[in-house]
Coordinates of C-alpha atoms and ligand atoms in Angstrom, one line a residue:
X17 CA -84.9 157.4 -23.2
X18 CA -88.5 158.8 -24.4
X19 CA -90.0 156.3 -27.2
X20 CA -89.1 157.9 -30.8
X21 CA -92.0 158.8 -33.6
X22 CA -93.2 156.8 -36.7
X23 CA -91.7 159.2 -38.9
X24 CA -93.9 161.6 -41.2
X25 CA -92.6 160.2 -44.6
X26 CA -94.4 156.8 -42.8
X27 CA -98.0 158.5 -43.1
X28 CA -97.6 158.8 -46.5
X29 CA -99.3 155.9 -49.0
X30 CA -97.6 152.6 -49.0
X31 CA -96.6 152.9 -52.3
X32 CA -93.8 155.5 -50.9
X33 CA -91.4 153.1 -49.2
X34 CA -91.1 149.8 -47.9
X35 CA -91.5 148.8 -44.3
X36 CA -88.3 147.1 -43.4
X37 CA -85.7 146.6 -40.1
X38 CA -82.4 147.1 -39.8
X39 CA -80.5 143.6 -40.1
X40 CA -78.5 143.3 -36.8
X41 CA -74.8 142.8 -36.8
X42 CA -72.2 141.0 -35.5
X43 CA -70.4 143.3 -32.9
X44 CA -71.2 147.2 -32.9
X45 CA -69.4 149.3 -31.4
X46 CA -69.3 152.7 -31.0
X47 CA -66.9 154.9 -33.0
X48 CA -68.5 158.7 -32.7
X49 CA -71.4 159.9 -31.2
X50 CA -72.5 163.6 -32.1
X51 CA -73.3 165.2 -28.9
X52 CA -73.8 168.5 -30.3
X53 CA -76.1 167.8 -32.5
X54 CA -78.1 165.3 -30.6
X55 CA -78.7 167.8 -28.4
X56 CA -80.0 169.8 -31.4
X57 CA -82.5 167.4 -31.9
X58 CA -83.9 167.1 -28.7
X59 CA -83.2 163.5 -28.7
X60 CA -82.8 162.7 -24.8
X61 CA -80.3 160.0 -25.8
X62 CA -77.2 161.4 -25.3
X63 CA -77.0 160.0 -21.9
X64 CA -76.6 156.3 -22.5
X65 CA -73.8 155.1 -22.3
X66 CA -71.4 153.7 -25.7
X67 CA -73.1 150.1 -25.6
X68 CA -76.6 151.5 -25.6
X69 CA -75.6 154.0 -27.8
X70 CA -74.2 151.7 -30.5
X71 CA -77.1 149.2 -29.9
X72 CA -79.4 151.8 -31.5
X73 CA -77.3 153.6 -33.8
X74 CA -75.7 150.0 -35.6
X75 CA -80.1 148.9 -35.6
X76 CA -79.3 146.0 -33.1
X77 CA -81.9 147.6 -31.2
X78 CA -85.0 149.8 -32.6
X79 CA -86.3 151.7 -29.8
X80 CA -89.7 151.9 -29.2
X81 CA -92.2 153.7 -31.7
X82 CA -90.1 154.3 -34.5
X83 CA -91.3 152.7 -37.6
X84 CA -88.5 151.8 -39.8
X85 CA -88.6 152.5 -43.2
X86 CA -86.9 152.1 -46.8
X87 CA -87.7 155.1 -49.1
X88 CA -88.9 154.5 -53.0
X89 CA -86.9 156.5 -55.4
X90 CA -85.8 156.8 -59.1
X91 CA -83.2 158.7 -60.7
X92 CA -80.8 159.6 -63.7
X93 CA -77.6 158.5 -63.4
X94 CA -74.5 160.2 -65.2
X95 CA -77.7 161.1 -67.6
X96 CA -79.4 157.6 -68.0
X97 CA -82.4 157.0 -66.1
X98 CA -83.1 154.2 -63.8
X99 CA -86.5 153.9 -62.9
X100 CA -86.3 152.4 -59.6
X101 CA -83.3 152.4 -57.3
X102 CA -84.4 153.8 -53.9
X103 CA -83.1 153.1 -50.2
X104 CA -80.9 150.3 -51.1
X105 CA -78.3 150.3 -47.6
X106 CA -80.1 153.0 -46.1
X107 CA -83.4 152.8 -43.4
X108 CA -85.1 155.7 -42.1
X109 CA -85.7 155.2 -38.7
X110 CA -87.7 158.7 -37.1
X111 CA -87.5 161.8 -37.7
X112 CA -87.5 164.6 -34.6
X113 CA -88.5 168.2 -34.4
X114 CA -85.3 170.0 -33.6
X115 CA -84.8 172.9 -31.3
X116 CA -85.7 175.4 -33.5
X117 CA -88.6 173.3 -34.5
X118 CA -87.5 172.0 -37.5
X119 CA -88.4 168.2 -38.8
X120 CA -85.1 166.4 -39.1
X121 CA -85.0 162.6 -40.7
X122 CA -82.8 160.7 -39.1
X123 CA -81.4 157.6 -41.2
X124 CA -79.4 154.7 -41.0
X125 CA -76.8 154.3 -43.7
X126 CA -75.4 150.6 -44.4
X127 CA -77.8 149.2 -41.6
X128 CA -78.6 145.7 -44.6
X129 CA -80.6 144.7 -47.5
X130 CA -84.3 146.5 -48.6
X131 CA -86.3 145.4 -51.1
X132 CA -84.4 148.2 -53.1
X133 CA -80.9 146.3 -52.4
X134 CA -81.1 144.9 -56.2
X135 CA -77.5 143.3 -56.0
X136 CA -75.9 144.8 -52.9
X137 CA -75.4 143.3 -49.4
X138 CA -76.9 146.9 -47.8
X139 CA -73.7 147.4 -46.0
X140 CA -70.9 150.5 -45.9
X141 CA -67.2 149.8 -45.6
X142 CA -65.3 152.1 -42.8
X143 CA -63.8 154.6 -45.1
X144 CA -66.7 156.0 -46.4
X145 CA -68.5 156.4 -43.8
X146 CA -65.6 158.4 -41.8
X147 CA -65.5 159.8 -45.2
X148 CA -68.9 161.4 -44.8
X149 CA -68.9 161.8 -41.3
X150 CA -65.8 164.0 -41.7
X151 CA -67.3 166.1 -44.9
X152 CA -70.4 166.3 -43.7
X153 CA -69.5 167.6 -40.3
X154 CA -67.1 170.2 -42.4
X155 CA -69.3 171.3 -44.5
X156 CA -72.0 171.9 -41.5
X157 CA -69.0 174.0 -39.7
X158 CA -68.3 176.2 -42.9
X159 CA -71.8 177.3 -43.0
X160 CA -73.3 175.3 -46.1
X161 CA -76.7 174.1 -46.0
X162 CA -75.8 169.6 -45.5
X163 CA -77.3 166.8 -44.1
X164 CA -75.4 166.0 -40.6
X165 CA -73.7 163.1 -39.0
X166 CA -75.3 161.7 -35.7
X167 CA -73.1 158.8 -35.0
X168 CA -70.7 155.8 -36.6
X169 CA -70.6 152.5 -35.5
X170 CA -68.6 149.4 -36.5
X171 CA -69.8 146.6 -37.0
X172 CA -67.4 143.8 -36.3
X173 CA -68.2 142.5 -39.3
X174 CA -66.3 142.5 -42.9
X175 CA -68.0 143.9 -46.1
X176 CA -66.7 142.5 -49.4
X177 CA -65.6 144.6 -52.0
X178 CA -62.7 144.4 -54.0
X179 CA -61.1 143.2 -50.9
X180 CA -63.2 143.0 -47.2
X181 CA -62.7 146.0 -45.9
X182 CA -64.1 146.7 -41.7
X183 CA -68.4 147.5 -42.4
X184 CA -69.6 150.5 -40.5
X185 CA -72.8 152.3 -40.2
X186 CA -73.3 156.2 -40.4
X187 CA -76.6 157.7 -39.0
X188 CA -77.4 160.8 -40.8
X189 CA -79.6 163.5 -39.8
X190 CA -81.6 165.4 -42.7
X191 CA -84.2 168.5 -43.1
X192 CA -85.1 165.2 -45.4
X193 CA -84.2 162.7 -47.8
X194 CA -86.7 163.5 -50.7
X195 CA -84.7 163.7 -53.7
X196 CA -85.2 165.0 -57.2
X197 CA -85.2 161.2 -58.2
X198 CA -88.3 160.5 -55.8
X199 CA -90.6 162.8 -57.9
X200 CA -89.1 160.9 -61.0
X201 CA -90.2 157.4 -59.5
X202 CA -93.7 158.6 -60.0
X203 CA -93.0 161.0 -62.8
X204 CA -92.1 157.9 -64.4
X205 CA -94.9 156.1 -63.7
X206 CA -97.4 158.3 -64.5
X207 CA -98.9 158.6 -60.8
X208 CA -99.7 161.9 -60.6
X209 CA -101.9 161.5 -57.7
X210 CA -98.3 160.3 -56.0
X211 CA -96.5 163.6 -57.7
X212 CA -99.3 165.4 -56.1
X213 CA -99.0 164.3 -52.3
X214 CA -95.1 164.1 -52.5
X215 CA -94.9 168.1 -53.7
X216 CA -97.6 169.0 -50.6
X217 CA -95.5 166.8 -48.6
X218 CA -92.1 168.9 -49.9
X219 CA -94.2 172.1 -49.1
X220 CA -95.6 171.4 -46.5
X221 CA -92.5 170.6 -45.1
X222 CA -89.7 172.7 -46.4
X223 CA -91.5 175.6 -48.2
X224 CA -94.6 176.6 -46.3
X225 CA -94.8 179.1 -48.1
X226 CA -95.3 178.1 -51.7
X227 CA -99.0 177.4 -50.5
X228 CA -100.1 181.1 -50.2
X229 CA -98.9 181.3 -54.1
X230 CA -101.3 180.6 -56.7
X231 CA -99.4 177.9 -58.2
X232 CA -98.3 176.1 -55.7
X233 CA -96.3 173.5 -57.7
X234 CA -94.9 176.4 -59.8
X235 CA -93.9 178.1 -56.6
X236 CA -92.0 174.6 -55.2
X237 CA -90.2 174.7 -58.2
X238 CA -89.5 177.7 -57.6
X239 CA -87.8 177.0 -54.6
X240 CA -85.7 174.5 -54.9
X241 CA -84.5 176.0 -58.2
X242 CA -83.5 179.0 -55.4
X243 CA -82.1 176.5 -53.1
X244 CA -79.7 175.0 -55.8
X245 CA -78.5 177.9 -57.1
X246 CA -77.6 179.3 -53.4
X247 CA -76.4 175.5 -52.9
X248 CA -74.0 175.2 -55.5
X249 CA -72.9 178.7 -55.2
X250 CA -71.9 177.8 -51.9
X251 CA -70.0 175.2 -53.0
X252 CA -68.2 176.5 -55.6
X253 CA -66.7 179.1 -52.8
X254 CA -65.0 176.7 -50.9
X255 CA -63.9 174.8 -53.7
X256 CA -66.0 171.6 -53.0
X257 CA -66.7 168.9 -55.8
X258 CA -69.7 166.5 -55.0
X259 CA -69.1 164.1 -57.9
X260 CA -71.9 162.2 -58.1
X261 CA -74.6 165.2 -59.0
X262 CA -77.3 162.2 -60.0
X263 CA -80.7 163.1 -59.7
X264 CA -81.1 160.4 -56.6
X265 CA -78.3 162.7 -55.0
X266 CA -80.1 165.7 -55.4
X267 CA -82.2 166.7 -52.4
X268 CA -85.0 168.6 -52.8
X269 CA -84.8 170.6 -49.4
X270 CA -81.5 172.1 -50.8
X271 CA -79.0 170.6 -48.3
X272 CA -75.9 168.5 -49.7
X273 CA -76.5 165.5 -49.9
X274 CA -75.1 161.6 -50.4
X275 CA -70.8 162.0 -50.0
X276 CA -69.5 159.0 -52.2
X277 CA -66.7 160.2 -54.4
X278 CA -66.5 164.0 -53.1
X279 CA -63.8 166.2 -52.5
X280 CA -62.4 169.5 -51.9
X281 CA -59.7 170.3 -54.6
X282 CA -56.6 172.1 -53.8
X283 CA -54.6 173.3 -56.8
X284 CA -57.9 175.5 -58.3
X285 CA -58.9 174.0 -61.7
X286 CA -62.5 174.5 -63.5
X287 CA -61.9 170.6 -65.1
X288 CA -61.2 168.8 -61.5
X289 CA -62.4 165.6 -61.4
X290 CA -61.7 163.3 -58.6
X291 CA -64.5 160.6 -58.7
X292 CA -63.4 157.3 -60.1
X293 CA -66.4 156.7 -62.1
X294 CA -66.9 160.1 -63.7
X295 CA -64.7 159.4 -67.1
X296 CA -66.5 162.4 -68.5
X297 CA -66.0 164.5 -66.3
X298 CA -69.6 165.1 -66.3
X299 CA -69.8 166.2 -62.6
X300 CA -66.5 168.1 -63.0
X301 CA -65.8 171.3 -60.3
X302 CA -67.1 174.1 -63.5
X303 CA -69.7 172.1 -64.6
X304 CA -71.6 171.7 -61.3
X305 CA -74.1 174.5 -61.9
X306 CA -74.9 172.9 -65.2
X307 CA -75.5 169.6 -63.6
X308 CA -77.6 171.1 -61.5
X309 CA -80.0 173.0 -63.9
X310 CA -80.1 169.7 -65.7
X311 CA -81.3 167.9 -62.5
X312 CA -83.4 171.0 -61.8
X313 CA -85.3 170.1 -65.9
X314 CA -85.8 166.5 -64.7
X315 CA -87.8 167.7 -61.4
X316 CA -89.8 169.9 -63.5
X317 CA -90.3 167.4 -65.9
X318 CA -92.1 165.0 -63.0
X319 CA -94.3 168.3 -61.9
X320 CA -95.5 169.4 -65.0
X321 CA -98.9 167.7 -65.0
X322 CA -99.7 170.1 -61.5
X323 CA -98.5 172.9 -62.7
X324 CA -100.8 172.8 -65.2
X325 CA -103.6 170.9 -67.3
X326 CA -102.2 172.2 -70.5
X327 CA -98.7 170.7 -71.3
X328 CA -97.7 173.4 -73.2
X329 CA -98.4 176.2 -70.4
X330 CA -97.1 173.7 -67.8
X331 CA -93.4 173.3 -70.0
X332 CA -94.1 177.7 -70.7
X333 CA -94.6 178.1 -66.6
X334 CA -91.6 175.8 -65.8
X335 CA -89.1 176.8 -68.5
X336 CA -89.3 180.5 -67.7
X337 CA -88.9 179.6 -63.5
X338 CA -85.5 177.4 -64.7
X339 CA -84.5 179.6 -66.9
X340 CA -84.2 182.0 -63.4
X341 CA -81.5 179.7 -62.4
X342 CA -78.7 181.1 -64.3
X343 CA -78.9 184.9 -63.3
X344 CA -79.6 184.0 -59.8
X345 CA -76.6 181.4 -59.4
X346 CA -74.1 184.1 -61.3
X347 CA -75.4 187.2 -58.8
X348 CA -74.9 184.8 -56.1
X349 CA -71.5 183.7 -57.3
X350 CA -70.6 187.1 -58.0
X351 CA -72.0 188.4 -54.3
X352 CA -70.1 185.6 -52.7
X353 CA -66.6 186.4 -54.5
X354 CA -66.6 189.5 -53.4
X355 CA -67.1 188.7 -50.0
X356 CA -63.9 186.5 -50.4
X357 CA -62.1 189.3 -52.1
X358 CA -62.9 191.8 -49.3
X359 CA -65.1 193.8 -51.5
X360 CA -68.0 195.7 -49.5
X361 CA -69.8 197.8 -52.1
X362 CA -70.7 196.3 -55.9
X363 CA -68.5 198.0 -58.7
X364 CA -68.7 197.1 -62.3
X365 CA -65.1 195.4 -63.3
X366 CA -65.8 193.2 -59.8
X367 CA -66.6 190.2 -61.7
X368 CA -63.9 190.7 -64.1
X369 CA -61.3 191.4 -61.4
X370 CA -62.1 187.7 -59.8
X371 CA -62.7 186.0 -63.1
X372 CA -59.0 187.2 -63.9
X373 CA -57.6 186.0 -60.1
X374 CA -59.4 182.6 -61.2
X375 CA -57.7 182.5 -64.5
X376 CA -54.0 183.7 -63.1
X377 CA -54.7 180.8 -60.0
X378 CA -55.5 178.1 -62.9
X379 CA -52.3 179.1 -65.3
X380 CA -50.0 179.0 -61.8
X381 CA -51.3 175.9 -60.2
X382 CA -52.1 178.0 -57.3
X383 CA -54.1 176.5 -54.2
X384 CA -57.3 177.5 -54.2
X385 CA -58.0 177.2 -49.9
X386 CA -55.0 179.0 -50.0
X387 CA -54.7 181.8 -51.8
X388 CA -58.1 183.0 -50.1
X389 CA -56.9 182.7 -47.0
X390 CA -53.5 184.3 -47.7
X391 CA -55.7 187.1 -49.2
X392 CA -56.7 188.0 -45.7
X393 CA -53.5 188.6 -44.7
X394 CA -52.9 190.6 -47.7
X395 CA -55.5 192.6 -47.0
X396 CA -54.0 194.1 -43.8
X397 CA -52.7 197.3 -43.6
X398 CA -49.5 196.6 -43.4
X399 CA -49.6 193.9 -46.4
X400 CA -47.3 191.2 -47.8
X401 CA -48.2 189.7 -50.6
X402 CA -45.4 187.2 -50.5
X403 CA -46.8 184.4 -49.0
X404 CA -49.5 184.7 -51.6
X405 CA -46.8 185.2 -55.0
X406 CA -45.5 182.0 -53.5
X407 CA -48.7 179.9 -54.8
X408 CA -48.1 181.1 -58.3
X409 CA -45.6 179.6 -60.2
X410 CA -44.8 182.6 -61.8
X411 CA -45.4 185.0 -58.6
X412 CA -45.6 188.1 -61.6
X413 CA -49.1 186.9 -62.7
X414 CA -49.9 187.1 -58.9
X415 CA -48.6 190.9 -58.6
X416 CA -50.0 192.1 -62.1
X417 CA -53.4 190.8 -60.5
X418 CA -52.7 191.7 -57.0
X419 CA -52.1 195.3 -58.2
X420 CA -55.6 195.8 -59.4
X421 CA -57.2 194.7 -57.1
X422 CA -55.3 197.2 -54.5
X423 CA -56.7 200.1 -56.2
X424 CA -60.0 198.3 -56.0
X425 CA -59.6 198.3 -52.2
X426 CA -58.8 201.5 -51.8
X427 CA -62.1 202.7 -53.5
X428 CA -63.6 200.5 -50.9
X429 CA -65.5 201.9 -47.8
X430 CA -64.2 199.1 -45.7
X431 CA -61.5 199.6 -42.8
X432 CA -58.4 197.4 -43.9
X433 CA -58.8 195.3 -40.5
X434 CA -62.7 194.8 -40.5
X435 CA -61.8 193.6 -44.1
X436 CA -58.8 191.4 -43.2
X437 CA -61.8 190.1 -40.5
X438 CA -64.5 189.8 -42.8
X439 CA -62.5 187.7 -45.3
X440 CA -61.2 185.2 -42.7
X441 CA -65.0 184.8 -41.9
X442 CA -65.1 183.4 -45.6
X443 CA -62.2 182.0 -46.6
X444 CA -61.8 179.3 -44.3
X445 CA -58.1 178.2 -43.1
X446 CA -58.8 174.4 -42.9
X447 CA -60.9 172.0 -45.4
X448 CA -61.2 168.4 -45.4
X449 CA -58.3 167.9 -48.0
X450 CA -58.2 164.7 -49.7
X451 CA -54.6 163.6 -48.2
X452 CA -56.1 163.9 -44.6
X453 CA -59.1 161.9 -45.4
X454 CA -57.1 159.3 -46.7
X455 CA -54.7 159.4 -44.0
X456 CA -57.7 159.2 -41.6
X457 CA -59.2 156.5 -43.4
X458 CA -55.8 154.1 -43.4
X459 CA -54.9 154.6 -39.6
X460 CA -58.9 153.5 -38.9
X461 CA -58.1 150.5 -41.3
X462 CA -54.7 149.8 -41.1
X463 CA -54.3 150.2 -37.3
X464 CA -57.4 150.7 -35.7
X465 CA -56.5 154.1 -34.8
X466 CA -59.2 156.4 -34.7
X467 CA -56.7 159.5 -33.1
X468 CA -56.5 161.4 -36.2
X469 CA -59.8 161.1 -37.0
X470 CA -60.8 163.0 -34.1
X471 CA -58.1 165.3 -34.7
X472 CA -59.0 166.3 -37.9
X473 CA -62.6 166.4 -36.7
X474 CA -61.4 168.9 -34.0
X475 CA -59.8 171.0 -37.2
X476 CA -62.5 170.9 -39.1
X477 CA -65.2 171.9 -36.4
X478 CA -63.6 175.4 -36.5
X479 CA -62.6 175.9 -40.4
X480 CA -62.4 179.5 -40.4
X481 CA -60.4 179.9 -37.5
X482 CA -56.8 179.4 -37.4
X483 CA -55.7 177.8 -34.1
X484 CA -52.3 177.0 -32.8
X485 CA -51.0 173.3 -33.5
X486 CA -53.1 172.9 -36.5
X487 CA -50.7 174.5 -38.6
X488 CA -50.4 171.7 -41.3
X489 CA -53.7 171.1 -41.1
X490 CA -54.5 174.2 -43.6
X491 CA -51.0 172.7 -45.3
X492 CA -51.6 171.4 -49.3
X493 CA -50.2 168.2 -49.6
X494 CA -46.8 167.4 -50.5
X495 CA -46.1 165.9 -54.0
X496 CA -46.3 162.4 -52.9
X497 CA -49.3 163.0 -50.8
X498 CA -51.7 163.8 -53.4
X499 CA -54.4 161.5 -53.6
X500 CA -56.4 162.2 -56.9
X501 CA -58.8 159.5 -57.0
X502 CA -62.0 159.1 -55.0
X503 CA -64.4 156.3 -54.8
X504 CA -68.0 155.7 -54.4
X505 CA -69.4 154.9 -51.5
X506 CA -70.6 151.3 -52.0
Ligands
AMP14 P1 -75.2 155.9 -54.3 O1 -74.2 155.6 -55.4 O2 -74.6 155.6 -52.9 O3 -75.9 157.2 -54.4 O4 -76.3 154.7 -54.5 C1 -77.0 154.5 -55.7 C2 -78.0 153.4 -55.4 O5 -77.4 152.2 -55.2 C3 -79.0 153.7 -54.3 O6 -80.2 153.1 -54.6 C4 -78.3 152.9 -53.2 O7 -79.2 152.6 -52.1 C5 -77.8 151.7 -53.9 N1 -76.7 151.1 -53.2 C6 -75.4 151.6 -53.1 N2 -74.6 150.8 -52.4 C7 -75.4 149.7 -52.0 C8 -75.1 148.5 -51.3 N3 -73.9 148.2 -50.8 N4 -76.1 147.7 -51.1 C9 -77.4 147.9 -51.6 N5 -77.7 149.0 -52.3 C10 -76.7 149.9 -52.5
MG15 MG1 -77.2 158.1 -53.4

């Protein structure tokens, strides 16, 4: 195994992180190793065997070079800001340059106390870190921009929380973690000098090519407004809920990031809420592109003194680049509907025409994953809509609808089977449903089986693909399957 790096975020001041190791634990062992994606990375550990493997990956062992590190960060929560929260269970260990020459951080999650720890023990329980191995590999696999999952160990010790509960550790792989709430640790502390080297880092780093621009900081902003809006946009097509949109849980590269109380939802409903701790239904499915411009204000907020010496030229210059957010999250909303609908070229009534399949879906309780994909079939020449009427619970709403958008087709330049094709390449077959988490998550627990967890892995590593034996995998769940709660993380 070649030594690893100090990571870059480690050149930066001191005053950016904290240098701290791993606390070793009792008995790691290896539960998943991410070949793929090690290979990816150019890592040149994929070799050693499990004991190795889950030496380094639990932080039993830090291999040679790296420089371990817990990152400083601030943040708003559910709207109320904390001025200092930062890497409290999590340790950045190295970050590598990938094959396609990419910087990638790559982190321990649950790996012990920081000096950011405030009242937690630093540790993860199993479930949620299967939980975000599973999502985050999923979400990788449909094609939205997400931070990866390298490995999960055990740790062969309990974690306490409302019972003990098996601790794990979850190494993650990031383009990085600078959040929105890192720029607000300084924001709040009025270090602009900090403000300053954390947006050339950012740049540097993700948007090269904001430095060409005369404004720089205007052009970062820029950026990651365009990342969000393409972000969320992304989600919203696949009907994924991140429930805990918190500034700390924004990252500023535009990948998803931090999976506590997520989930995909399955009848389609604007309002869906799963997380346990959003009573407000602040981070609900609809609202998601307004949490995000709101996150997108408090990042602006924290660069205003670079953008500008005048305050009130600095709040002009950033208002009118958020303000760019809206039009550019509803064109690509619009663009990526149509994709789902089969719709090649733009015509006027498109966005009424979904709008109106949304509403009829929401009155019928119909499945969102599922009327997409049943769309596809529809789509084929020799169409039957009545697998899709079924999802309706009154199948009329579905023809009225279904009608429309048949004489839309047929103004369409697309061949009925390259659409049919097209719109399987978008609406995917298999998502990480709720009910299947939680089923993975009790046979880990309950009896150390870790079968359908690779299983559903397996599923989910090809969601747009529908593959023999995996039938109820793209199944919604049964009444008494539901599970309509999720929990944080910690
Ligand atoms: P999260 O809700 O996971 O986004 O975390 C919010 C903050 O709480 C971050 O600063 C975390 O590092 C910290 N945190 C969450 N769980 C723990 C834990 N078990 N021990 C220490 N800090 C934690
Ligand atoms: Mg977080």
């Amino acid at each position: 195994m070649k030594p690893m790096n100090r990571s870059s975020y480690a050149g930066l001041p001191e005053r950016f992180f904290a240098r701290v190791n791993p606390t070793p634990v009792a008995e790691p062992h290896l539960l998943r190793f991410n070949h793929a994606l090690a290979l990816e990375l150019a890592l040149d550990i994929g070799d050693l065997d499990p004991r190795a493997l889950a030496g380094i990956f639990s932080g039993n062992v830090v291999p040679q070079g790296a420089e371990p590190i817990a990152m400083a960060y601030a943040g708003h929560q559910f709207g109320h800001f904390v001025p200092q929260l930062g890497d409290g269970r999590a340790i950045l260990l190295t970050d590598a340059i990938d094959r396609a020459g990419v910087r990638r951080d790559i982190q321990l999650k649950g790996s012990g106390r920081t000096p950011y720890s405030r009242g937690g023990d630093g540790r993860a329980a199993l479930g949620p870190v299967l939980r975000e191995y599973l999502v985050s590999e999923a979400m990788y696999a449909l094609g939205i921009a997400t931070t990866r999952s390298l490995a999960a160990v055990t740790t062969g010790e309990p974690v306490f929380r409302e019972e003990a509960l098996p601790g794990a550790i979850l190494t993650r792989v990031a383009a990085s973690f600078v959040r929105v709430g890192t720029f607000q640790y300084y924001g709040a502390r009025d270090d602009a000098d900090a403000v300053r080297r954390l947006a050339d880092y950012v740049i540097e780093r993700h948007f090269p090519q904001a430095k060409t621009e005369q404004n720089p900081y205007l052009a970062l902003l820029r950026e990651v407004t365009g990342a969000q809006a393409s972000l969320i946009a992304s989600w919203m097509h696949v009907g994924f809920i991140h429930g805990v949109m918190n500034t700390d849980n924004m990252a500023v590269s535009g990948e998803t990031i931090d999976f506590g109380p997520c989930a995909f939802m399955d009848v389609y409903d604007p309002a869906a809420v799963f997380s346990s701790i959003d009573q407000q239904g602040r981070y609900a499915y609809g609202n998601q592109p307004h949490a995000a411009v709101w996150n997108l204000a408090r990042f602006a907020e924290t660069l205003l003194p670079i953008i500008d010496t005048s305050a009130e030229r600095a709040v002009e210059l950033a208002g009118e680049v958020l303000a760019t957010f809206s039009t550019r999250f509803a064109d690509l909303s619009l663009a990526g509907v149509r994709r789902k609908l089969g719709l090649s070229a733009c015509e006027e009534g498109d966005a009424a025409l979904a709008e109106d399949l949304l509403d009829a879906m929401h009155r019928n309780q119909a499945d969102f994953t599922l009327t997409f994909r049943r769309l596809c079939d529809a789509a084929e020449p020799e169409a039957a809509d009545a697998d899709v009427r079924v999802l309706f619970v009154n199948p009329r709403d579905y023809d009225e609808w279904a009608s429309r958008w048949r004489a839309r087709l047929a103004r369409d330049v697309l061949d009925p089977r390259q659409r049919a094709a097209a719109m399987r390449r978008v609406n995917p077959a298999y998502i990480p449903r709720n009910h299947r988490i939680q089923q993975v998550i009790d046979a880990a627990i309950d009896g150390q089986d870790f079968g359908p967890f690779a299983e559903l892995s397996t599923v989910l590593s090809q969601p747009y693909e529908q593959r023999e034996g995996f039938d109820t995998y793209a199944e919604a769940p049964q009444a008494g399957e539901r599970v309509l709660q999720t929990f944080c993380g910690t």
